[in-house]
Amino acid sequence: MPTRPDETDPSVPPEAGAPTGAPAALEAREVVKSFGGVHALRGADLLVRPGEVHALMGENGAGKSTLIKLLTGVYRPDDGVIALHGTERAFRTPLEAQAAGISTIYQEVNLVPMMSVARNLFLGREPRRRGLVDVRAMNRMSGEILERYGVRVDVTAPVHTLGLGARQMVALARAVRLDAKVVIMDEPTSSLEPREVQTLFGVIRTLREQGASVVFVSHRLDELYEICDRVTVLRDGRTVHTGAMAELPRTELVALMLGRALLAAHDGRVTAFAPDKAQRQAAPDDEALGELLPAARRKWGRGKDRDRQAGGPGGPGGPALSISGLTDRHRLRGVSLDVEPGEVVGLGGLLGAGRSETAQAVIGARPATGAVKVGGKEIRRRSPQAAVRAGIAMLAEDRKADGVIPGLSVRENIVLAALPRLSRAGIVSTARQDRIVEFFMTRLRIKASSPAQLVQDLSGGNQQKVLLARWMCLNPRVLLLDEPTRGIDVGAKAEVQTIIDQLAAEGIGVLLISSELDELIEGSDRVVVLHTGSVAARLDGDEVTAPNLMRALAGEGSDSGAEAGLEAGSEAGLEFLEPPQTAEEGAS
Amino acid sequence: MSVRTPETMAPVPAPQPRSGSEGRAETQRERWIRRAERRGPLVVLVAVCAVATIASPSDASWSDVSTILGNNAFVWLLALGMTFVITTGGIDLSVGSLYALGGVLAARGATSSPWLAIVLPLVVCAAWGAVQGLLVAYGGMAPFIVTLAGLLGARGLLQALTNQGSTTYLVPAGSWFRHLGEGTWVPVGIVAVLFAIGWVLMERTGYGATLTAIGGNQDSAVLLGLPVARAKVLVYLLSGTLAGAAGALGGARLGSGVTTIGVGYELTAIAAVVIGGTLLTGGYGTIGGTVCGVLLLAVIHHLIDRYLSQYGSAMTDAVNGAFLAVVVLAQALLERSRRR
Amino acid sequence: MTAAVLEPVDGAGTRDRVLDLAQRYGVYAALVVLIAVATAMNSDFMSVSNWRVQLFQVAPTVLVALGMALVIGTEGVDLSVGATIALAASIIPLYIGYGPAPAIVLALLLGAAAGLVGGAMVAFAGVQPIVATLSLMIGLRGLAELMNGAAAKPVEDPSILDLGEHGIAGVPVMAWIALAATGAVAYTVRRTTFGRQLVAIGDNKRASLLAGLPVRRVLVTVYVLSGILAALAGVLIVGHGAEADPANQGLNMELSAITAVVVGGTPLSGGRVRVLGTVAGAMFMQLASAVLIQHNVPTSTTQIVEAVLICLAVYVSRERGTR
């Protein structure tokens, strides 16, 4: 249950932690770190007091993970100071940080899969008897330790047989045993059940009582408000807020992370998206593309044919994309949504809500039950190949691992998926290939020295455009975009947003996954918000406002798993969130 | 440490939540499959032996067993070293050549002194293995290629030492070194002891745990501060030493340093290790499984010799190949169905 | 947490650039230098008769190496090529009664079948390429010997002997065949859908899968091609030696092929196939050992030199930077 700002947990003293005279357990002062020209941190501060549970928050790209890596010795700061117990330290390796008493638990559990639980727990520090590892003692002690964590498993079984929650506990137990003075937990509860979360909190409280500090990184606001004493919020590489957890209302917290000024009317637009659907324009050279891809044209029409379907629900064949009851083993719990041709549906949710998983399940890269229909026709045995054939294209979130073929040229990357359509009898037609590549390089303004340049040498923004071009070559009906503007510079961002508008105007149904509130608000016609694997809210047209979205993201006004309509301003304590002027809303 | 140690190369990225990572606990079905995978080699071994004994109860005799054991024992040491290497996710193709080299060096050494017959092959092959390990751990080169080069180079060295194969060193008849290789029980005893030590190394020391961690999750091993690079160098050194020792003992048995021996032994070693259940991709190594693997191959070889001898070694090869194919297919399919 | 956002980019230093050039062109430079040095030491080296001998010896290796390069391009390896040669060799005497063409076609089909089995194990069952082809390597040679018998069988069919012995315009027929194969493979890799998909899959299998590429089909095909090329090499070897000897023919061919591919600059990690480099690599290794032999350098040294060359080639073609 959400903690109201005015309630405080009586068991926690108002300002946990030692009085300000004592040195901070862990401190980062004006830390700066860049990677090849991209500024990850531009002066971030963090002060963790002894015996305190400190929340570290911020959206992707805010610099959280970089800061943690600096604190744990994976990287070294370009500028700024890191201090442990008041002494300035410069850790050169993770091992040094660990030896100094900083222990880290990563989100992706860092265990050796086929090794037993007991061995993993004691890896590197096995109990010895007469020089050899004392397996019996190891097993016994492991059982005892895990019992304290509420985990009762066969400690001789390989760790991969455990559920992710139990694995997380094992990783936690291993890290905590290091007599750490500071324990950094990176999304430790992302895979835990509520009961396990409470066990974790018990461990954290014990640590706190012992004077150790915990840095808690998470997106689960409920938990943060339950266990953390103080909070630091990062945005764009800087610290934008530090203070007591209990004094920061949820929605203000979300607003700080996402950079929305609550009280100021935000009528200037932040993105390059067109103000509304009617103002979206197809690219002028759309007809030319049809000629370059004649086979595709025959399939489901382009240009004028599309216009007829664009913007209207239930054109011939039904919605461009229809998902119902998508459920998988771990994350998704019955996701359903529709995308009409020419519509941009935003898919929002905090980390771990299941957005990427939904997209992957749709194209068949992730096994899931449920139905996926394109134009009314169901895809029976889902696979990436079947998806492409049916007219679905997905731009993956991790372009480095799942998108780009690094050693190939721009040209090759663009035509990759469309190769069979550009070949006759298996032989690629260089003429057609070059024409298409030139077309897209111009239309998308891909900056490369030539089409032959290796794609790995391009900037992130241009790589993203190359991937977009790849999918556009297929002339798809549905386009799933997973964080299309992440990690690219401002200019490229705007260009990509314009392209998305153009694609929608041409009649493609777009599912836009984005962590940036502005993109969801300004780019989408409708927004579906996911929360722990199911749809938490559906916002339509005028309902797509910052306050409503933030509430949906924060998990308020809805129970997990249930859809909720949102009534503006109905919750106590949130009056200041009412939209300032109705006139402004009507105009948007 | 040179700049290129794995630990100091690119900064270790925070592990990414990969799509498709399994998060749930093992189901009953999966547990059965896993058990089947682990016990499989032993079961098959017992089954094959049972079939063999049943098929001809009159013929089966103690002498058969000792023949099987005695003739092959030393070669099994190659599989022992290979198990460790494969557990780290690597491979060692040079052990066949090192076996031959060991034999020649032992015979050569035996002409001077029995102690030299033992020490010389061990030192040289250990050094050879160490160089390979250094190239892999610090040079960042693929084990496949490094040990392939090692295979060629060691054989070249072998040729150089024996005047292109024309000189055959003989172990002096009176030398006690010979006794190490004679009969059945001394060789088997030596090999059994070494396997036992190997088992202890894998299952009861920090080193064994380190090797498994390197193969299973190297990033994790690095983050925990385990001495990854050093462990890798040592594992190739170990493999090389065992190969040299095996060759030396084989030389003792034969009484001479045969230069043409050892070709393809590394492949049989790999087959035995894989059949035994050690994962080729690393992260799980079982000495017991390798024992099953070598015994299986030996028994099958023997059976074919017995009953199909008119076809010669060709039948052995054909059957071995088919057997290996069936086993790895079964392993791969089991693994696939476990993941579904 | 954030994957694609911030990648610490290593600037390509001079050392990297030099190594890159070395990887691409090193083998050609080395080949040229080798020929120059060899000719300087022995003017007969450039004689027609010497070159004929060299071509006879290297042609089968080139064929096998071409197939191997394709397989390695997908980040795999094919250890069964030597055994496939033996298999093809054993088939010839058995079916020569139907005429040379049927026998040859059958041999090629067998090679394709061998590749099909290996490819299916890799692509559909997920068996590691090294083990899958290892099992074939062991099994097929045994099978070949069973079919042929332990002793070598003489082959007297004139057409097959022609393939192995004769020349056209002074150049051995074998060499023309190898040349044609080189052209075909190079064309396939550069200009066909299959070839481009192959390279993409070897470079980034996951991205290729997500892009809808027919990954399994491509993988199987690659092993089938390797099998066919190996079988073809087997036929040529039989013709050259005028006998089918599955116990000895093709022995260690997989090592020679892998060596040629690696020296030629194709990385073991896949994603790049240097066809001409592979041919140059095969030629280089062949000429290098020929030169050493001609100068009475003991085989031991030759082998050690080979080993060093392989290490050098691999060192140069290692992955650099954060890729």
Coordinates of C-alpha atoms in Angstrom, one line a residue, chain A residues 69 74-75 94-95 98 106-115 119 123-124 126 128 131-133 135 157-158 160-165 167 174 329-330 360 366 398 401-402, chain B residues 11-26 34 38 200 202-206 209-210 212-213 216-217 220 223-226 279 282-284 338-340:
Chain A
K69 CA 30.3 1.6 -11.0
V74 CA 34.6 -0.7 -12.0
Y75 CA 35.4 2.8 -13.4
P94 CA 36.2 -4.0 -8.0
L95 CA 38.3 -6.2 -5.7
Q98 CA 35.2 -5.0 -2.0
Y106 CA 23.7 -6.6 -9.1
Q107 CA 20.3 -6.9 -10.7
E108 CA 21.3 -9.7 -13.0
V109 CA 22.4 -12.3 -10.5
N110 CA 26.1 -12.9 -10.6
L111 CA 26.2 -16.5 -9.7
V112 CA 27.8 -19.4 -11.5
P113 CA 24.8 -21.3 -12.9
M114 CA 25.9 -24.9 -12.7
M115 CA 27.6 -24.7 -9.4
R119 CA 29.6 -23.3 -3.5
L123 CA 33.0 -19.0 -3.7
G124 CA 36.5 -17.7 -3.0
E126 CA 35.4 -21.8 1.2
R128 CA 38.7 -25.5 4.9
G131 CA 43.7 -27.8 3.5
L132 CA 40.8 -29.0 1.5
V133 CA 37.3 -27.6 1.2
V135 CA 32.0 -29.6 1.9
A157 CA 21.5 -28.3 -6.2
P158 CA 22.9 -26.1 -8.9
H160 CA 20.2 -22.4 -12.0
T161 CA 17.5 -24.6 -10.6
L162 CA 16.4 -22.0 -8.2
G163 CA 13.8 -19.4 -9.0
L164 CA 15.1 -15.9 -9.6
G165 CA 13.9 -14.8 -6.3
R167 CA 18.8 -16.8 -6.6
R174 CA 26.9 -13.9 -0.5
R329 CA 6.5 -17.6 -17.7
H330 CA 7.9 -14.9 -15.7
Q360 CA 9.6 -9.6 -27.9
R366 CA 10.1 -14.8 -26.4
D398 CA 19.6 -2.9 -27.2
A401 CA 23.4 -6.7 -29.0
D402 CA 20.1 -7.2 -30.9
Chain B
P11 CA 35.6 -2.5 -17.7
V12 CA 33.3 -5.2 -16.6
P13 CA 29.8 -4.1 -17.6
A14 CA 27.0 -4.4 -15.1
P15 CA 25.3 -7.6 -16.3
Q16 CA 22.3 -6.8 -18.4
P17 CA 19.0 -8.4 -17.8
R18 CA 18.9 -10.4 -21.0
S19 CA 15.6 -11.2 -22.5
G20 CA 14.6 -14.8 -22.1
S21 CA 16.5 -15.3 -18.9
E22 CA 14.8 -18.1 -17.0
G23 CA 13.5 -16.9 -13.7
R24 CA 11.5 -19.7 -12.3
A25 CA 12.4 -22.5 -10.1
E26 CA 13.0 -26.0 -11.6
R34 CA 18.8 -32.9 -15.0
R38 CA 24.1 -36.3 -14.7
V200 CA 40.0 -33.8 -5.1
M202 CA 38.1 -30.3 -8.9
E203 CA 35.7 -30.9 -6.1
R204 CA 37.6 -30.0 -2.9
T205 CA 39.8 -27.2 -3.6
G206 CA 39.4 -23.5 -4.3
A209 CA 35.8 -23.9 -7.9
T210 CA 37.7 -21.1 -9.7
T212 CA 34.1 -23.8 -12.8
A213 CA 33.5 -20.2 -12.1
G216 CA 30.3 -20.6 -15.9
N217 CA 30.4 -16.9 -15.4
S220 CA 31.4 -13.0 -11.8
L223 CA 34.2 -9.4 -9.8
L224 CA 34.8 -11.8 -6.9
G225 CA 38.5 -11.2 -7.2
L226 CA 39.3 -14.8 -8.2
L279 CA 30.0 -29.3 -20.8
G282 CA 32.4 -24.7 -19.8
G283 CA 31.0 -24.2 -16.3
Y284 CA 30.5 -27.8 -15.4
R338 CA 14.9 -28.7 -20.2
R339 CA 14.9 -25.1 -21.3
R340 CA 11.5 -25.1 -22.8

